[in-house]
PDB file of N, CA and C in Angstrom:
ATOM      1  N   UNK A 565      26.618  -1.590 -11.905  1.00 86.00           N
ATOM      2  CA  UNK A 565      25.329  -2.253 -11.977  1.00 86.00           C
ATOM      3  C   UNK A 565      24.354  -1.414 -12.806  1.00 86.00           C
ATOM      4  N   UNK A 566      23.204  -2.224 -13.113  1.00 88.00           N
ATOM      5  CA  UNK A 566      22.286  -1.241 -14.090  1.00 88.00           C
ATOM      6  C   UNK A 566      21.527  -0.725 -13.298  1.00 88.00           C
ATOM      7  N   UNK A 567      21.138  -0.585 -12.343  1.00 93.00           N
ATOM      8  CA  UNK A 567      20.519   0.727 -11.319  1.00 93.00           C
ATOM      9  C   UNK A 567      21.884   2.177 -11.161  1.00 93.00           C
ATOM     10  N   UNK A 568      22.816   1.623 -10.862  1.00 95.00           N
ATOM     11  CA  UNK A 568      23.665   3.148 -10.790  1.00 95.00           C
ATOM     12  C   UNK A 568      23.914   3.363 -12.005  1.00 95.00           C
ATOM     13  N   UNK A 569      23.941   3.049 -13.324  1.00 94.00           N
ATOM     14  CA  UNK A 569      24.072   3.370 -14.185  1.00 94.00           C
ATOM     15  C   UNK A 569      22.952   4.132 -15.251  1.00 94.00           C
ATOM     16  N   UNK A 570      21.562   3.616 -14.366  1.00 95.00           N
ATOM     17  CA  UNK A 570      20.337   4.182 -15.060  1.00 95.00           C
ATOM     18  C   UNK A 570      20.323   5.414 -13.794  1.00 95.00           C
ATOM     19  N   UNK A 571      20.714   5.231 -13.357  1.00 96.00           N
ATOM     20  CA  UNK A 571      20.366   6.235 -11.994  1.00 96.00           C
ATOM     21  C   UNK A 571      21.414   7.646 -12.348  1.00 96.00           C
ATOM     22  N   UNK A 572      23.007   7.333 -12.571  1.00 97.00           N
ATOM     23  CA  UNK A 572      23.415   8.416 -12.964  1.00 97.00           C
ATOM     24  C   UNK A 572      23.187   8.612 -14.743  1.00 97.00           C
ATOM     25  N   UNK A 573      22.785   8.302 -15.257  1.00 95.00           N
ATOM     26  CA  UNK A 573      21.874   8.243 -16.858  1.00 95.00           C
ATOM     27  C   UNK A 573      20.536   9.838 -16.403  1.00 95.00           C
ATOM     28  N   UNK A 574      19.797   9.237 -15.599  1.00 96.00           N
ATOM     29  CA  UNK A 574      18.853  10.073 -14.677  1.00 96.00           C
ATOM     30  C   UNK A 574      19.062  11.368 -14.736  1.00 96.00           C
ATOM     31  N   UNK A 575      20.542  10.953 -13.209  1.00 97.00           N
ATOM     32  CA  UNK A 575      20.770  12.573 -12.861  1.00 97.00           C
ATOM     33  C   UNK A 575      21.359  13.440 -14.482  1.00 97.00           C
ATOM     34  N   UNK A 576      21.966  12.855 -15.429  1.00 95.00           N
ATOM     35  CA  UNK A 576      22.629  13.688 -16.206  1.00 95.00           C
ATOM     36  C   UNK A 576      21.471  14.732 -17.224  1.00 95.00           C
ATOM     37  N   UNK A 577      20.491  14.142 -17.051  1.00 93.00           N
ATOM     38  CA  UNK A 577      18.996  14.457 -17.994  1.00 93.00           C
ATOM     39  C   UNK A 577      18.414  15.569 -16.869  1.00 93.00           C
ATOM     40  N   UNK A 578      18.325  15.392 -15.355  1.00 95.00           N
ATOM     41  CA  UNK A 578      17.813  16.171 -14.654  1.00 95.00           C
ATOM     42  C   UNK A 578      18.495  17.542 -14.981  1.00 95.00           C
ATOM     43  N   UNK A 579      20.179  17.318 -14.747  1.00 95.00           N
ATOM     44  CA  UNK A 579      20.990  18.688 -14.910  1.00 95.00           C
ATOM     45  C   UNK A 579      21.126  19.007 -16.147  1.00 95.00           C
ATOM     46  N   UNK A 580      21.033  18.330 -17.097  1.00 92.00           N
ATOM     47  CA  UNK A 580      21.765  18.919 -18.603  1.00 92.00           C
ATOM     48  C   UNK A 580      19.520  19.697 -19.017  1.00 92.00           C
ATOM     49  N   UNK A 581      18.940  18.808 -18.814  1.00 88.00           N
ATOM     50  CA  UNK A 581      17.491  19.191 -19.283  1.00 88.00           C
ATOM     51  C   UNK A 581      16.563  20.276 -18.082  1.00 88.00           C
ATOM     52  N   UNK A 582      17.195  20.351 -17.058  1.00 91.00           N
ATOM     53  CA  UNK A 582      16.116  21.303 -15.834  1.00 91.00           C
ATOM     54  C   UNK A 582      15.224  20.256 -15.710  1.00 91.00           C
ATOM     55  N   UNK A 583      15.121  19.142 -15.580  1.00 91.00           N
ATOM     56  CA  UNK A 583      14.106  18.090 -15.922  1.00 91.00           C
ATOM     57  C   UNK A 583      13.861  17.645 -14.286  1.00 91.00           C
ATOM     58  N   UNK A 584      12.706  17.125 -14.555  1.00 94.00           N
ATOM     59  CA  UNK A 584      11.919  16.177 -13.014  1.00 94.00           C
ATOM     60  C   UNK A 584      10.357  15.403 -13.172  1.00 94.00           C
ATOM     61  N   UNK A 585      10.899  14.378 -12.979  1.00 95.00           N
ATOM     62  CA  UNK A 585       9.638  13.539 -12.861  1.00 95.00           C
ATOM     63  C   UNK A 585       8.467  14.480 -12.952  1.00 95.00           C
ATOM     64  N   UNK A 586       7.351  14.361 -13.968  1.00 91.00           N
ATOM     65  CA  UNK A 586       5.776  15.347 -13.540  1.00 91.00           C
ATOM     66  C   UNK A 586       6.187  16.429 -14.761  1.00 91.00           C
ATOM     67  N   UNK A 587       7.304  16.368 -15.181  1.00 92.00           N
ATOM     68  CA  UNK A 587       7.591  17.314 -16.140  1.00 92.00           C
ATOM     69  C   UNK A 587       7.160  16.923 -17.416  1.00 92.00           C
ATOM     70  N   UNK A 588       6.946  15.699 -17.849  1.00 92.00           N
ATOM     71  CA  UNK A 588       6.392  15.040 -19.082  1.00 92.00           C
ATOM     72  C   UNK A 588       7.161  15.183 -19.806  1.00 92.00           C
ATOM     73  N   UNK A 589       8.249  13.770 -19.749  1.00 93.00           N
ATOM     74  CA  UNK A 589       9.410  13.761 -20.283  1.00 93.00           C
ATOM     75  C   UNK A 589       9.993  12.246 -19.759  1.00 93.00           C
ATOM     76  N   UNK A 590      10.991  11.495 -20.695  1.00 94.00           N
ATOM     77  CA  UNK A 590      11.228  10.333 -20.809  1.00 94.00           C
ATOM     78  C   UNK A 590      11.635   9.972 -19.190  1.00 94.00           C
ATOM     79  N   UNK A 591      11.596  10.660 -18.191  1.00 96.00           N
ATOM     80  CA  UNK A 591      11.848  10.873 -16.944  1.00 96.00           C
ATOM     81  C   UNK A 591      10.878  10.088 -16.087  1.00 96.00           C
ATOM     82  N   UNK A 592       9.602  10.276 -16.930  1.00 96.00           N
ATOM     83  CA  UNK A 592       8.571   9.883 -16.546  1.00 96.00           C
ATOM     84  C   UNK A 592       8.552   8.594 -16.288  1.00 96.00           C
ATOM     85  N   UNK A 593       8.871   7.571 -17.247  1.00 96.00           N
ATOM     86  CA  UNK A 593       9.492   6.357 -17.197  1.00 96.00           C
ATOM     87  C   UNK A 593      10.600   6.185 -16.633  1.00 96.00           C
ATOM     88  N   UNK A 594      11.762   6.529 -17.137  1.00 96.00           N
ATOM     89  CA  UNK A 594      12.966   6.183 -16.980  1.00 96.00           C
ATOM     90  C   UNK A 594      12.838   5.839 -15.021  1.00 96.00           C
ATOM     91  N   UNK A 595      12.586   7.156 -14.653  1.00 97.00           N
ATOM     92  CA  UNK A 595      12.885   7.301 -12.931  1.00 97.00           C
ATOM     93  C   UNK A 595      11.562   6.140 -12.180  1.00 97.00           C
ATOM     94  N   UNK A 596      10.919   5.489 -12.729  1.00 97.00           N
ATOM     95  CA  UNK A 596       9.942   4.443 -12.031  1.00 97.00           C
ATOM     96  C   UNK A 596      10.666   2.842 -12.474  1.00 97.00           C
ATOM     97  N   UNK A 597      11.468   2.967 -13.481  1.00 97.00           N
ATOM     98  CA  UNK A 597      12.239   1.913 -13.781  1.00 97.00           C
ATOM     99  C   UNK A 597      13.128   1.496 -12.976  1.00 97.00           C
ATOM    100  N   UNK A 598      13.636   2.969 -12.672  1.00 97.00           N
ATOM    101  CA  UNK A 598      14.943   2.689 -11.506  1.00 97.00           C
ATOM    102  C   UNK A 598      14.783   2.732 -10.275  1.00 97.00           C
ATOM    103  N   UNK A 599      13.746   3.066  -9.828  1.00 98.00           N
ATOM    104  CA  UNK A 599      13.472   2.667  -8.700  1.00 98.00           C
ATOM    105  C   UNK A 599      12.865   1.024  -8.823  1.00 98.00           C
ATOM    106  N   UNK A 600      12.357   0.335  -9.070  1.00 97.00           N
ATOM    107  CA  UNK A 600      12.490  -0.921  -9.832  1.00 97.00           C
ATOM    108  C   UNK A 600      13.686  -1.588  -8.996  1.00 97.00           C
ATOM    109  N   UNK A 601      14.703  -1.133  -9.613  1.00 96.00           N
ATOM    110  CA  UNK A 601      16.075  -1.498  -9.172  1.00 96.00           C
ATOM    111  C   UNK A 601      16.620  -1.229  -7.627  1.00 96.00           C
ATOM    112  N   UNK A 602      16.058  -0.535  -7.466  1.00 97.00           N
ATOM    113  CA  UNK A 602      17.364   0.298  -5.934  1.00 97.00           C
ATOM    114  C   UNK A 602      17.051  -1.251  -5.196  1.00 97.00           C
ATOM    115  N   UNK A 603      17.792  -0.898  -4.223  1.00 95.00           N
ATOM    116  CA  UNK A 603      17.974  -2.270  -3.526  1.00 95.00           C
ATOM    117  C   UNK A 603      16.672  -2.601  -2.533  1.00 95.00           C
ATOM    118  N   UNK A 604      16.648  -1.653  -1.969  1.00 96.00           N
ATOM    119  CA  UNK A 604      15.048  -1.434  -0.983  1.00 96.00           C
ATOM    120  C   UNK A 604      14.224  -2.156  -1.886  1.00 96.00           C
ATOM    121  N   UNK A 605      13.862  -1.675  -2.841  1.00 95.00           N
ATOM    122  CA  UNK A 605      12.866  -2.353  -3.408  1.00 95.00           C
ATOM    123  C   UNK A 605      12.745  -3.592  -4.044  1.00 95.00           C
ATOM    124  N   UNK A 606      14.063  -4.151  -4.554  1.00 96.00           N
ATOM    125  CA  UNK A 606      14.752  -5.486  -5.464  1.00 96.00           C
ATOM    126  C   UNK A 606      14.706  -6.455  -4.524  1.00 96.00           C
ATOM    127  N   UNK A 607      15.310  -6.458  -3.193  1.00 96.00           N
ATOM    128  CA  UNK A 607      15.710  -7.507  -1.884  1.00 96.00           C
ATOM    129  C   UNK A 607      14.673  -8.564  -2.111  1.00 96.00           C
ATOM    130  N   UNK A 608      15.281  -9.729  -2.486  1.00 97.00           N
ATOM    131  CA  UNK A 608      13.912 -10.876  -1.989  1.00 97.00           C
ATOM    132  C   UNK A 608      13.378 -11.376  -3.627  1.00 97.00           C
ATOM    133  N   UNK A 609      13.558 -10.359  -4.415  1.00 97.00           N
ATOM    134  CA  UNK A 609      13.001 -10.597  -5.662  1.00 97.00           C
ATOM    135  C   UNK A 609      14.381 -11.399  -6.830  1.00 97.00           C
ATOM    136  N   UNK A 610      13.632 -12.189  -7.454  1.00 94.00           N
ATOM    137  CA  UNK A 610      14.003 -12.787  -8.909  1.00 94.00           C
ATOM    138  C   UNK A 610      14.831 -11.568  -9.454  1.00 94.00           C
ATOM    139  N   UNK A 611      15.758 -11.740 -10.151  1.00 90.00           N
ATOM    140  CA  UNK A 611      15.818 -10.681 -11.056  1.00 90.00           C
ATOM    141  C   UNK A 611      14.834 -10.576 -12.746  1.00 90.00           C
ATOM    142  N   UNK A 612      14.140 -11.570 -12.879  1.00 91.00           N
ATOM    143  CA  UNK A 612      12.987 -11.290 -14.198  1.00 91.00           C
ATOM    144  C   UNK A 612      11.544 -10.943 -13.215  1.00 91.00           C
ATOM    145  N   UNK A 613      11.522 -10.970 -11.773  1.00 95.00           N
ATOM    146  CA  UNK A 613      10.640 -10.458 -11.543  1.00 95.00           C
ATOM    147  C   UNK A 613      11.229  -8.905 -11.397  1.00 95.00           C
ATOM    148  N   UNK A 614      11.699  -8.504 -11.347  1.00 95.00           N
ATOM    149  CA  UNK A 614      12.585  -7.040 -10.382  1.00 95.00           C
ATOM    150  C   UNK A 614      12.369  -6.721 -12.303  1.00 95.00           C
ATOM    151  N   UNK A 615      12.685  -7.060 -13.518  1.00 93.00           N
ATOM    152  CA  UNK A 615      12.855  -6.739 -14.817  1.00 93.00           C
ATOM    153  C   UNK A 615      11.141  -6.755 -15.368  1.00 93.00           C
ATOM    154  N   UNK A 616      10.153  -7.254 -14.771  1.00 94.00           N
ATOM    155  CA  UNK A 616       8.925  -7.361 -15.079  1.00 94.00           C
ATOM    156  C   UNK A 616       8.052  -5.925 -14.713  1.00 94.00           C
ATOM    157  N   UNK A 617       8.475  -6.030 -13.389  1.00 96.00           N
ATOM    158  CA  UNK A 617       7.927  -4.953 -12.450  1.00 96.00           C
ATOM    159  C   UNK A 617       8.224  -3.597 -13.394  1.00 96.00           C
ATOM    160  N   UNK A 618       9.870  -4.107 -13.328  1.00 96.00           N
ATOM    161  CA  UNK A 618      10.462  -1.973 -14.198  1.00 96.00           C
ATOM    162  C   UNK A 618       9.127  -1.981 -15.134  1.00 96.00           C
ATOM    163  N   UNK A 619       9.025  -3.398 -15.969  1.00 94.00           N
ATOM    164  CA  UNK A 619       8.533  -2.769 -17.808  1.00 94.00           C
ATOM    165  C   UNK A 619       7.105  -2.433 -17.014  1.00 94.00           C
ATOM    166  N   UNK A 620       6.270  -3.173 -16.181  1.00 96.00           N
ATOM    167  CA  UNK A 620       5.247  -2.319 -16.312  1.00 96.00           C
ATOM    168  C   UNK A 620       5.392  -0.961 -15.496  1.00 96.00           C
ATOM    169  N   UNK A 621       6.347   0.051 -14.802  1.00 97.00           N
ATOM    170  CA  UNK A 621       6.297   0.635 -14.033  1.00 97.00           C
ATOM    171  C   UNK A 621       6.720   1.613 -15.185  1.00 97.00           C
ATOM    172  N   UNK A 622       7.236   1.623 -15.868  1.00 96.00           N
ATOM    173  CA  UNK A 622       7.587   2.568 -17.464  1.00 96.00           C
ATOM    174  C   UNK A 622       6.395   2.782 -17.921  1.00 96.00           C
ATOM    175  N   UNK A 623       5.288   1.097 -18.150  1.00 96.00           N
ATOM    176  CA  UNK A 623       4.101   1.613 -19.232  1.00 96.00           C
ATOM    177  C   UNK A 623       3.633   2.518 -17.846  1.00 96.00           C
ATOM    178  N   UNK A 624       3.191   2.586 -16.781  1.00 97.00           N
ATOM    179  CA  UNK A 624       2.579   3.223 -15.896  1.00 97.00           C
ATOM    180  C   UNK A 624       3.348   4.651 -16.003  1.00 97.00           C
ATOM    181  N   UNK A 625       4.414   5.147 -16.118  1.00 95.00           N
ATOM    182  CA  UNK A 625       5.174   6.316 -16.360  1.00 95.00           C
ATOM    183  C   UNK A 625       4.515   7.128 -17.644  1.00 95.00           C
ATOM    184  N   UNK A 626       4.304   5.849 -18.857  1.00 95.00           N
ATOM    185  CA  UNK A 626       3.704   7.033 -20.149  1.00 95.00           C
ATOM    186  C   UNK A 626       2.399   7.041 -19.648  1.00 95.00           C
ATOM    187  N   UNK A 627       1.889   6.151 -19.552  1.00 95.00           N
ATOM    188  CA  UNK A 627       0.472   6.736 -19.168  1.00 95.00           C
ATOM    189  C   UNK A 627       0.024   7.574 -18.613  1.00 95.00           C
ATOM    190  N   UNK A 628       0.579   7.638 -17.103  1.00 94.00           N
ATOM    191  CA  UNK A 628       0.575   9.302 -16.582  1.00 94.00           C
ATOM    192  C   UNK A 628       0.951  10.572 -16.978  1.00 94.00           C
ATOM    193  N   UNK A 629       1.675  10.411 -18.408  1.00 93.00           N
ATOM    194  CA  UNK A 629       2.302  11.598 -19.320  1.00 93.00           C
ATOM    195  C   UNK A 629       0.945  12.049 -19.922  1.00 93.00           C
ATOM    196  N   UNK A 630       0.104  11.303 -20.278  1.00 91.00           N
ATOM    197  CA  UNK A 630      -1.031  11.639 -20.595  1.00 91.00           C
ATOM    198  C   UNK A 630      -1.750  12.601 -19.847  1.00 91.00           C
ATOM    199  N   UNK A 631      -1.673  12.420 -18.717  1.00 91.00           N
ATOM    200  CA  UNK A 631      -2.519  13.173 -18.058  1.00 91.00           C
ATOM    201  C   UNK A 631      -2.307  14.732 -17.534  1.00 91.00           C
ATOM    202  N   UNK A 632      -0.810  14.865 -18.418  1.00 89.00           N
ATOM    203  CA  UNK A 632      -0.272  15.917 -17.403  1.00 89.00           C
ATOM    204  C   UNK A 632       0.085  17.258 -18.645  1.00 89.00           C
ATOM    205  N   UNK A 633       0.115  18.271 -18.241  1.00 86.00           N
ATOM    206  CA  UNK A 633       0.428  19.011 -19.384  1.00 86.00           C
ATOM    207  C   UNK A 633       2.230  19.442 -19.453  1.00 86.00           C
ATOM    208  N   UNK A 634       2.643  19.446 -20.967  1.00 85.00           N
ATOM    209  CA  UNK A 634       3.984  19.880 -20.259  1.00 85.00           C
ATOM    210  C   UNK A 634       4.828  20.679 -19.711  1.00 85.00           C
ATOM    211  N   UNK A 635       5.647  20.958 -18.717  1.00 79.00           N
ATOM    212  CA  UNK A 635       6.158  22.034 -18.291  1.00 79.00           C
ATOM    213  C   UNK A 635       7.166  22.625 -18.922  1.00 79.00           C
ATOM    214  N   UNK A 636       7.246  22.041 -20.194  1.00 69.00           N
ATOM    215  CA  UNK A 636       8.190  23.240 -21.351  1.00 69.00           C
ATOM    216  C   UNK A 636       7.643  22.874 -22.262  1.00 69.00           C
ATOM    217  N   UNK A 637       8.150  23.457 -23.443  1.00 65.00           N
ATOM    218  CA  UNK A 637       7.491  23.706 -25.038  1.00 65.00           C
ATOM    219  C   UNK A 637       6.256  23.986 -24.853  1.00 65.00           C
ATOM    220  N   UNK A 638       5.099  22.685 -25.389  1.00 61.00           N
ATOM    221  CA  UNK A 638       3.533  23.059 -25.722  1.00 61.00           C
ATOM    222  C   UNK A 638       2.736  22.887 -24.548  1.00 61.00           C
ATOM    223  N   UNK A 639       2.887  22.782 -23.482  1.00 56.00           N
ATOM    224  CA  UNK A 639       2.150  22.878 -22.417  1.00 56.00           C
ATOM    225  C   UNK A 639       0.814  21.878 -22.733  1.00 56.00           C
ATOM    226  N   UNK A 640      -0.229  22.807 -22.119  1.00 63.00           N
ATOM    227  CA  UNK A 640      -1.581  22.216 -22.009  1.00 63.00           C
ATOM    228  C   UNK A 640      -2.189  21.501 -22.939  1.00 63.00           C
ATOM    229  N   UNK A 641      -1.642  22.053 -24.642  1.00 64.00           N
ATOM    230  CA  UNK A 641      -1.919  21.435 -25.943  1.00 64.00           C
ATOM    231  C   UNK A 641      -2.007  19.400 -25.821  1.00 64.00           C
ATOM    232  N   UNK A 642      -0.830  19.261 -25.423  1.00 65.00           N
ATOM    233  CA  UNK A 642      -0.013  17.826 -25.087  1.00 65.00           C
ATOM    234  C   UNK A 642      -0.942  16.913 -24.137  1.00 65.00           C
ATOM    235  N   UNK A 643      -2.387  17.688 -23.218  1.00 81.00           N
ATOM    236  CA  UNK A 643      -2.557  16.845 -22.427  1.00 81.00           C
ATOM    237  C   UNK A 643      -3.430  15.892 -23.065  1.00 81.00           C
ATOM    238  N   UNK A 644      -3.693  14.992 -22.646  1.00 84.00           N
ATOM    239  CA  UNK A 644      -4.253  13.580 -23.631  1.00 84.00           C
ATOM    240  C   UNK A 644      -2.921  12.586 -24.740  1.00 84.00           C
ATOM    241  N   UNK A 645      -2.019  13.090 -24.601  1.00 86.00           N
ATOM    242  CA  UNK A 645      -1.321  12.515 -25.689  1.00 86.00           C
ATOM    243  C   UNK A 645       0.357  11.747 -24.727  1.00 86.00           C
ATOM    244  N   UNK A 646       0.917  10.476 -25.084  1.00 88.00           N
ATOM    245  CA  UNK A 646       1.628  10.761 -24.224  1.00 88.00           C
ATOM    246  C   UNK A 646       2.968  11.131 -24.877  1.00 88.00           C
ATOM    247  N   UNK A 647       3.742  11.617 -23.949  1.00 88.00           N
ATOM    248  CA  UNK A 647       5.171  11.942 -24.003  1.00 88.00           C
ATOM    249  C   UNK A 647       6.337  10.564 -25.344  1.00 88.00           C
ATOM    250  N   UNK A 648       6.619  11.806 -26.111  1.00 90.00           N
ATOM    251  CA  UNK A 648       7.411  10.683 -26.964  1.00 90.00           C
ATOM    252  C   UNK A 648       8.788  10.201 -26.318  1.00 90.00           C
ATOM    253  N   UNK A 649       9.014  11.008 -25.245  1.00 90.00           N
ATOM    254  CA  UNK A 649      10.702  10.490 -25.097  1.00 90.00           C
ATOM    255  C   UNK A 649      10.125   9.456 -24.308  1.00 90.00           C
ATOM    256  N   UNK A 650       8.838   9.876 -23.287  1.00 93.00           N
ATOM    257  CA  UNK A 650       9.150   8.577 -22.607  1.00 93.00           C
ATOM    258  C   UNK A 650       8.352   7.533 -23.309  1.00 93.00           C
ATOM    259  N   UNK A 651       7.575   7.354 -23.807  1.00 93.00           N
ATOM    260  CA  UNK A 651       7.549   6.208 -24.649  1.00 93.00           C
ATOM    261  C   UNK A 651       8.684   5.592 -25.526  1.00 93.00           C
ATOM    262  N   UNK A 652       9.639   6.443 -25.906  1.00 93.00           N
ATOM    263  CA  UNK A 652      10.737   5.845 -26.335  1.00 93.00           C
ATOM    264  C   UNK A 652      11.735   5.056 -25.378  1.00 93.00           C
ATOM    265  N   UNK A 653      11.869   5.364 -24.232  1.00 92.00           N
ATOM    266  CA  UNK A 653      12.769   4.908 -23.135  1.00 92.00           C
ATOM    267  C   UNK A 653      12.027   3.413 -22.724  1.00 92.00           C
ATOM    268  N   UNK A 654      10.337   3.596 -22.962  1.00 92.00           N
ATOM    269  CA  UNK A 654       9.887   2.607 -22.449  1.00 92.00           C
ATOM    270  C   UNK A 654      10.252   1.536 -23.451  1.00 92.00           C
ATOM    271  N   UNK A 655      10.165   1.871 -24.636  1.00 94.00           N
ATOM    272  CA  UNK A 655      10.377   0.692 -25.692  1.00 94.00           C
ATOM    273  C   UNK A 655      11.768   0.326 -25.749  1.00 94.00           C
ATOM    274  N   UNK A 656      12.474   1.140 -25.725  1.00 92.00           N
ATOM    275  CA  UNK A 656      14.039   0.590 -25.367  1.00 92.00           C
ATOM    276  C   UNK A 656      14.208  -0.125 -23.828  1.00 92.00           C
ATOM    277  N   UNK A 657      14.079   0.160 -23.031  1.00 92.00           N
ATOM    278  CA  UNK A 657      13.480  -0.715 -21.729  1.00 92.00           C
ATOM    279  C   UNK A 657      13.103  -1.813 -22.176  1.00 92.00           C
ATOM    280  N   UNK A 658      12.248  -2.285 -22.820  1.00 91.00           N
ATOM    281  CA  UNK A 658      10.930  -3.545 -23.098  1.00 91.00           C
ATOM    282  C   UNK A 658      11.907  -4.580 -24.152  1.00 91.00           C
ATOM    283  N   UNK A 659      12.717  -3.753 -24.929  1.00 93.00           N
ATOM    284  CA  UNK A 659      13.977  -4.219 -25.628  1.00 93.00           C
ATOM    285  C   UNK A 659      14.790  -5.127 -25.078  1.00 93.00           C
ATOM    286  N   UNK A 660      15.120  -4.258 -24.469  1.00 89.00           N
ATOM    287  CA  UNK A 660      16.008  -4.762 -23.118  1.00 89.00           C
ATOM    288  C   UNK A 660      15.602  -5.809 -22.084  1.00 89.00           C
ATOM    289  N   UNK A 661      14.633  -6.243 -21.675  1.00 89.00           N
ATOM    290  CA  UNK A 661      13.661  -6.718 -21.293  1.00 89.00           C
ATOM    291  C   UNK A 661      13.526  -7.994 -22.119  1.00 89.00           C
ATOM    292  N   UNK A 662      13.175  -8.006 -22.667  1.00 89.00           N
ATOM    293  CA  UNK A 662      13.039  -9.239 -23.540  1.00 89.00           C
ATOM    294  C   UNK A 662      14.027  -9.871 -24.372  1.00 89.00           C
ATOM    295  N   UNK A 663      15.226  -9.051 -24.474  1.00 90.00           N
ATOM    296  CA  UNK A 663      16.166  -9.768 -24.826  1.00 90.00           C
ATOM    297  C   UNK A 663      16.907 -10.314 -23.418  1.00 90.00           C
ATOM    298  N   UNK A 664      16.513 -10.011 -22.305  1.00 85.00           N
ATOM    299  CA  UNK A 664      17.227 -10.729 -21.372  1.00 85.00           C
ATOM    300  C   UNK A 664      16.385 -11.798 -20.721  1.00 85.00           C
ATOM    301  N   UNK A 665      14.783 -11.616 -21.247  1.00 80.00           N
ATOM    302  CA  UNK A 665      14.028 -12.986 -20.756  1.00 80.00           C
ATOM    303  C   UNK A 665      14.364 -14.039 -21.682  1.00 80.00           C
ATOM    304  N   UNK A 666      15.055 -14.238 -22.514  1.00 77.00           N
ATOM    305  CA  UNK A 666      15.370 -15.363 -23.654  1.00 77.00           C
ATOM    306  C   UNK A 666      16.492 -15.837 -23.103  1.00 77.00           C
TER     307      UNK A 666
END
């Protein structure tokens, strides 16, 4: 399914990158997407609503990249600006997303 598959996608970025949500990193998104998915939260829902929810729970992921400084490379420089990976994950998400609302 595409929750265990974004989910172990996840863990492989946590271990291969030292990475975690707050770190300001495509994580930022990615891990609010998939929770999106887990079942706790999906039960009861559409699946284009459960696919609506992820895309805005990604834009809500870069946005908070903004606010945060990063915890590797340029640090504090970065705050105001958001994170390129996760804006990239979000647009591949939104991709994805809209080619499955058609």
């Amino acid at each position: 399914s595409f929750e265990k598959l974004l989910g172990a996608a996840i863990a492989g970025i946590e271990k291969r990158g030292h990475a975690k949500k707050g770190d300001k990193t495509m994580l930022d998104a990615l891990i609010p997407i998939h929770e999106c998915f887990l079942p706790e939260h999906a039960e009861g829902k559409t699946l284009f609503e459960v696919l609506q929810e992820a895309s805005h729970a990604a834009k809500e992921g870069v946005d908070f990249t903004k606010t945060i400084a990063a915890r590797k490379l340029v640090g504090e420089r970065r705050i105001g600006h958001e994170d390129p990976g996760a804006v990239s994950s979000m647009l591949m998400y939104r991709a994805l997303y809209n080619f499955l609302r058609k």
